[in-house]
XYZ file of C-alpha atoms in Angstrom:
431
model
C 102.926 161.461 39.371
C 105.096 159.545 41.672
C 103.345 156.303 43.063
C 103.179 157.458 46.703
C 101.527 160.676 45.568
C 99.139 158.832 43.501
C 98.144 156.588 46.461
C 97.645 159.637 48.694
C 95.402 161.338 46.028
C 93.324 158.326 45.664
C 93.191 157.463 49.255
C 91.663 160.871 49.830
C 89.264 160.139 46.839
C 88.429 157.062 48.350
C 87.630 158.617 51.868
C 85.535 161.154 49.949
C 83.571 158.634 48.084
C 83.102 156.403 51.461
C 81.756 159.720 53.376
C 79.372 160.568 50.287
C 78.242 156.982 50.038
C 77.098 156.769 53.749
C 75.280 160.074 53.176
C 73.433 159.162 49.938
C 72.435 155.550 50.845
C 68.910 155.760 48.875
C 65.618 157.411 49.404
C 65.100 155.651 52.675
C 68.314 157.401 54.303
C 67.487 160.420 56.388
C 69.733 163.467 56.374
C 72.689 163.473 58.845
C 72.098 164.780 62.355
C 75.617 166.146 62.772
C 79.017 165.411 62.106
C 80.006 161.692 62.742
C 81.507 160.524 65.753
C 84.003 157.735 66.654
C 82.361 154.464 67.379
C 83.027 153.167 70.867
C 85.858 150.537 71.192
C 86.917 148.028 73.826
C 86.899 144.507 74.740
C 83.966 144.731 77.123
C 82.267 141.495 76.852
C 84.273 139.299 79.457
C 83.162 135.631 78.632
C 80.732 133.936 81.118
C 80.710 137.256 83.026
C 77.939 139.224 81.275
C 77.095 141.247 84.265
C 80.426 143.144 83.697
C 79.892 143.602 80.086
C 79.230 146.934 78.662
C 77.468 147.730 75.285
C 77.834 150.326 72.941
C 74.849 152.073 74.004
C 72.444 150.478 71.882
C 68.778 150.392 72.989
C 67.424 147.126 74.370
C 64.064 145.622 73.441
C 61.554 146.085 76.523
C 62.643 144.054 79.367
C 65.888 142.850 77.743
C 69.375 143.555 78.809
C 72.728 143.246 77.195
C 73.941 140.890 79.923
C 70.864 138.748 79.125
C 71.686 138.829 75.328
C 75.219 137.693 76.198
C 73.886 134.923 78.542
C 71.819 133.370 75.719
C 74.766 133.749 73.384
C 77.026 131.655 75.600
C 74.248 129.003 76.533
C 75.300 125.565 75.650
C 72.396 123.634 73.873
C 71.454 120.032 74.224
C 69.815 117.438 71.910
C 66.652 118.218 73.840
C 66.812 121.936 72.731
C 67.273 120.719 69.096
C 71.069 120.271 68.941
C 72.116 118.411 65.809
C 71.614 115.799 64.505
C 74.830 117.110 62.786
C 76.506 120.156 64.500
C 80.091 121.862 65.203
C 79.500 123.599 68.432
C 77.038 123.638 71.298
C 76.848 127.403 71.774
C 78.062 130.566 69.910
C 80.646 131.317 72.223
C 82.390 128.048 71.508
C 83.582 129.595 68.064
C 83.605 133.217 69.001
C 85.560 133.836 72.355
C 89.174 135.212 71.808
C 89.898 137.502 73.861
C 86.048 137.731 74.851
C 82.482 136.672 73.814
C 81.898 137.686 70.220
C 85.410 137.659 68.936
C 87.051 135.178 66.698
C 88.992 131.922 67.727
C 91.097 129.200 66.758
C 88.083 127.091 65.392
C 87.749 126.161 61.912
C 84.884 124.706 59.663
C 85.133 122.315 56.886
C 83.794 122.981 53.369
C 83.663 120.657 50.485
C 82.455 120.349 47.038
C 83.354 119.513 43.298
C 83.349 121.264 39.852
C 80.976 119.816 37.226
C 82.212 119.170 33.654
C 82.017 122.895 32.814
C 84.284 123.980 35.722
C 81.279 125.208 37.891
C 81.247 124.659 41.589
C 78.622 122.142 42.830
C 77.585 121.577 46.470
C 78.446 117.961 47.660
C 76.202 115.158 48.482
C 77.138 113.595 51.700
C 76.316 110.077 52.745
C 75.257 109.254 56.319
C 73.678 106.330 58.021
C 75.898 103.782 56.082
C 74.703 105.426 52.734
C 70.726 105.089 53.583
C 70.563 108.868 53.799
C 72.300 111.881 52.343
C 72.852 115.570 53.116
C 72.664 117.936 50.161
C 72.392 121.634 49.290
C 75.296 123.080 51.526
C 79.165 123.199 51.227
C 79.477 122.939 54.932
C 80.519 119.300 56.648
C 79.955 119.074 60.194
C 82.588 117.530 62.192
C 80.163 116.220 64.980
C 76.913 114.504 65.291
C 74.541 113.316 68.188
C 75.208 109.771 67.149
C 77.155 107.516 64.465
C 74.263 107.283 62.178
C 74.403 110.862 61.326
C 78.108 111.471 61.181
C 79.054 113.099 57.841
C 82.017 111.960 55.954
C 83.640 113.430 52.783
C 83.334 111.187 49.601
C 86.205 111.054 47.231
C 84.080 112.505 44.580
C 84.347 115.981 46.793
C 87.704 116.948 45.740
C 87.603 120.825 46.773
C 88.241 120.683 50.623
C 88.973 123.908 52.551
C 89.084 124.832 56.224
C 87.579 128.366 57.222
C 88.336 130.158 60.453
C 85.569 131.376 62.686
C 85.126 135.115 62.274
C 85.210 138.077 64.677
C 81.784 139.523 65.259
C 82.858 142.191 67.558
C 81.577 145.446 66.147
C 79.677 143.868 63.426
C 76.697 145.910 64.309
C 78.603 148.809 62.920
C 79.276 147.043 59.733
C 75.584 145.934 59.204
C 75.072 149.837 59.418
C 77.293 150.654 56.353
C 75.273 151.737 53.437
C 75.429 149.768 50.413
C 76.404 152.847 48.282
C 79.531 153.263 50.596
C 80.772 149.790 49.724
C 80.039 150.143 46.001
C 81.992 153.380 46.124
C 84.973 151.607 47.779
C 84.781 149.059 44.934
C 84.587 151.627 42.271
C 87.658 153.453 43.454
C 89.974 150.486 43.854
C 91.048 150.102 40.219
C 92.199 153.694 40.085
C 94.177 153.106 43.329
C 96.013 149.974 42.101
C 96.395 150.706 38.423
C 93.578 148.287 37.595
C 95.165 145.472 39.726
C 92.353 145.537 42.558
C 88.812 145.059 41.814
C 86.755 144.272 44.818
C 83.551 142.365 43.962
C 80.241 143.436 45.348
C 77.736 140.520 45.685
C 73.850 140.744 46.452
C 72.743 138.428 49.398
C 69.493 137.354 50.605
C 67.645 138.740 53.492
C 66.108 135.905 55.156
C 63.874 138.226 57.311
C 62.685 140.022 54.075
C 61.998 137.101 51.750
C 62.792 137.971 48.099
C 64.936 140.887 48.782
C 68.748 141.367 48.858
C 71.428 143.918 49.824
C 75.345 144.030 49.520
C 76.707 141.054 51.200
C 78.596 141.883 54.324
C 79.110 138.721 56.530
C 80.889 135.449 56.167
C 83.978 134.655 53.896
C 82.087 134.800 50.831
C 79.799 137.835 51.871
C 77.051 135.309 51.686
C 74.905 137.184 54.244
C 73.940 140.866 54.163
C 72.005 141.033 57.529
C 73.081 140.062 60.950
C 69.809 138.182 61.675
C 70.298 136.053 58.630
C 74.009 135.319 59.281
C 72.993 134.384 62.679
C 70.052 132.087 61.798
C 72.233 130.340 59.278
C 74.792 129.720 61.714
C 72.495 128.387 64.222
C 71.272 125.819 61.587
C 74.547 124.728 60.198
C 76.964 125.106 63.011
C 74.459 123.677 65.637
C 71.641 122.275 64.012
C 68.978 124.304 65.615
C 66.143 125.421 63.454
C 64.471 128.881 63.677
C 61.740 130.753 62.146
C 64.073 131.878 59.513
C 65.802 128.595 58.821
C 62.992 126.176 59.570
C 64.097 123.084 57.862
C 66.461 120.466 59.586
C 69.583 119.559 57.725
C 68.604 115.701 58.363
C 65.990 113.780 60.162
C 68.279 110.872 61.062
C 68.293 110.595 64.788
C 65.994 113.573 65.092
C 64.052 113.776 68.437
C 62.458 117.129 68.338
C 59.519 118.382 66.149
C 58.622 121.770 64.853
C 60.972 124.755 65.170
C 63.416 124.502 67.844
C 64.005 128.293 68.600
C 61.053 129.339 70.644
C 60.144 132.739 71.908
C 60.869 133.342 75.373
C 59.111 135.314 78.101
C 60.128 138.628 76.391
C 58.715 137.296 72.982
C 62.407 137.217 71.918
C 63.916 133.985 70.221
C 67.568 133.091 70.665
C 68.406 134.447 67.212
C 67.064 137.749 68.280
C 68.903 137.823 71.582
C 72.244 136.836 69.568
C 71.742 139.601 67.029
C 71.122 142.019 69.775
C 74.334 140.959 71.413
C 76.373 141.182 68.364
C 74.736 144.668 67.316
C 75.588 145.862 71.039
C 79.156 145.017 70.918
C 81.951 147.740 70.684
C 84.543 147.645 67.845
C 87.801 146.161 68.609
C 90.115 148.547 70.227
C 93.764 149.501 69.208
C 96.740 149.210 71.451
C 96.733 153.028 71.877
C 100.190 152.811 73.462
C 101.851 150.815 70.864
C 100.123 152.652 68.118
C 101.581 155.963 69.429
C 105.229 154.564 69.080
C 107.582 155.969 66.318
C 107.698 152.269 64.793
C 103.743 151.787 64.694
C 103.479 155.376 63.171
C 106.115 154.651 60.683
C 104.661 151.168 59.914
C 101.266 152.615 59.163
C 103.013 154.952 56.531
C 104.533 151.744 55.023
C 101.229 149.984 54.979
C 99.584 152.822 52.784
C 102.686 153.232 50.646
C 103.034 149.781 49.472
C 99.166 149.810 48.719
C 97.834 147.417 51.673
C 95.260 149.985 52.349
C 93.584 149.640 49.013
C 91.663 146.507 50.430
C 92.215 147.062 54.107
C 90.464 150.331 54.025
C 91.202 152.289 57.347
C 87.988 154.281 57.933
C 84.428 154.057 56.856
C 81.254 155.989 57.980
C 78.205 154.158 58.828
C 74.887 155.464 57.501
C 72.889 157.933 59.501
C 70.549 156.882 62.437
C 67.227 156.197 61.112
C 68.409 154.724 57.841
C 66.053 151.606 56.691
C 68.214 148.640 55.805
C 67.673 145.086 55.425
C 64.816 145.260 53.140
C 62.838 147.396 55.588
C 63.467 145.223 58.526
C 65.964 147.175 60.497
C 66.605 150.696 61.217
C 69.820 152.007 61.878
C 69.862 153.100 65.653
C 71.437 156.084 67.171
C 74.291 154.056 68.702
C 75.320 152.555 65.523
C 74.395 155.471 62.825
C 76.788 158.033 61.883
C 79.814 156.473 63.382
C 83.444 156.363 62.113
C 84.883 152.900 62.351
C 88.533 151.706 61.509
C 88.114 148.166 60.432
C 91.101 148.030 58.140
C 88.862 146.111 55.691
C 86.476 146.863 52.701
C 84.093 143.784 53.210
C 84.314 142.991 49.556
C 85.413 139.753 47.526
C 88.884 139.360 46.213
C 91.087 136.884 44.802
C 94.515 136.946 46.497
C 95.575 133.578 45.552
C 94.208 131.854 48.590
C 90.757 131.271 47.505
C 88.935 127.873 48.388
C 87.048 127.064 45.341
C 83.614 127.426 47.156
C 80.702 129.367 45.534
C 77.828 130.286 47.809
C 75.747 133.422 47.045
C 77.825 134.981 44.292
C 78.519 134.110 40.606
C 80.785 131.358 39.640
C 83.726 133.881 39.378
C 83.636 134.149 43.209
C 85.001 130.735 43.706
C 88.438 131.624 44.418
C 87.534 135.107 46.027
C 87.194 135.773 49.850
C 86.055 138.637 51.889
C 88.909 140.882 52.894
C 89.493 140.034 56.587
C 89.209 143.064 58.704
C 92.432 143.810 60.632
C 90.745 145.248 63.788
C 91.612 143.101 66.846
C 94.363 141.106 64.710
C 96.819 141.510 67.534
C 94.715 139.066 69.627
C 95.359 136.342 67.023
C 98.125 133.683 66.695
C 97.060 132.245 63.404
C 96.152 134.208 60.149
C 94.195 133.997 56.994
C 91.102 132.383 56.108
C 92.543 128.821 56.866
C 94.573 129.830 59.828
C 97.604 128.324 58.100
C 99.858 131.447 58.621
C 101.480 131.365 62.047
C 102.993 134.621 61.491
C 101.976 138.133 60.222
C 104.919 138.019 57.667
C 103.886 134.703 56.257
C 100.199 136.092 55.991
C 101.499 138.995 53.997
C 103.876 137.059 51.868
C 100.996 134.580 50.956
C 99.108 137.360 49.357
C 98.944 136.805 45.436
C 96.657 137.589 42.745
C 95.101 141.190 43.135
C 97.363 141.603 46.202
C 100.776 140.473 44.422
C 102.096 144.106 44.073
C 101.712 144.877 47.970
C 103.146 141.541 48.777
C 106.125 141.867 46.432
C 106.837 145.464 47.903
C 106.755 144.138 51.479
C 109.226 141.467 50.357
C 111.545 144.503 49.072
C 111.302 146.574 52.225
C 114.284 147.207 54.183
C 114.403 145.231 57.336
C 113.572 148.493 59.607
C 110.395 149.171 57.358
C 109.319 145.466 57.440
C 109.611 145.533 61.197
C 107.714 148.826 61.419
C 104.900 147.376 59.359
C 104.519 144.204 61.540
C 104.769 146.673 64.726
C 101.787 148.710 63.099
C 99.630 145.602 62.684
C 100.508 144.403 66.309
C 98.838 147.633 67.396
C 95.432 146.939 65.664
């Protein structure tokens, strides 16, 4: 069978498996209420202007509003609020703001570590306070501190060093609502789609709000989190130094001026992490540039995208689990606003080795050291820097950097006629 026909056949198979996966997500998944509908799309969370923001229709907790969730998401924290002692940012929006609140940005974080004698990744030991104290147990090194005594520096022993871009979170409520079986079905289909060259890895990530339980990892460059609340609580601690009920232990006590858990319930009984999660769950997916997408060049470019195999990892269409499905270890029920929705992330949320891995291991086994989560391409047109380290300053360079599992699509791209390469880039600029 010709390659192009084989890809079309397997693409249909993948779509079928994805659809079925969302239907049979386990005993806790209710029957579908009807045919799936398109998820609402739009850049509708203008920064620092929450009164004009529009949610995806998610029902708010009693007394809460989407505008209030966004306001809390955008609030700058001070030392008196628990900021630090080490941190990268003073608010969520500092790292997630382009083109509006909740999206990606140019901000990167620093990760380091080393390999032991057996070649296994080991988290660093970071000296602070002139060597009198250490920070251990995490690969992240914060760039900022509330005083010089707490400032982190990289020891020479930590020779694995990498930068990671802040991720887009718009539409992540729909991502959280994808059934585990849907993702495992996508992974199972990939070897056939690629003649065995692509093998997306599924990892199980802990659910902080359901201790001892896991589900398929979805969030972070290493799929290190499987629920938005876990992802957010971890970022609150590691990026801002603020403790919460889910991450109650300070990174260091050097210069610490607060006691107890920093994130306290407000007058609604909601903590900051609850507002953050509600805000992200309420965002719409990144919209396409519909005018550009309708042009002959973009239509042609999408066909080329599929023909050369980019869609094996950058999966166009996924359907979320039905409303009422219980996920996150029983701690979250997929609401009507997020359930049974068709999304177009152009990503598979799986780990792959495409030759740009950072050498860091988080929740997965050691073979994930040089694997990264496929970056969803929705909203990519709003970025000027690409890949996990933001080192690619053009879409062409980002594609050409793909090796490993993605070697063939990158080679096919280099071999395309100029017209087809330009059409493919036009298609990407419509996403």
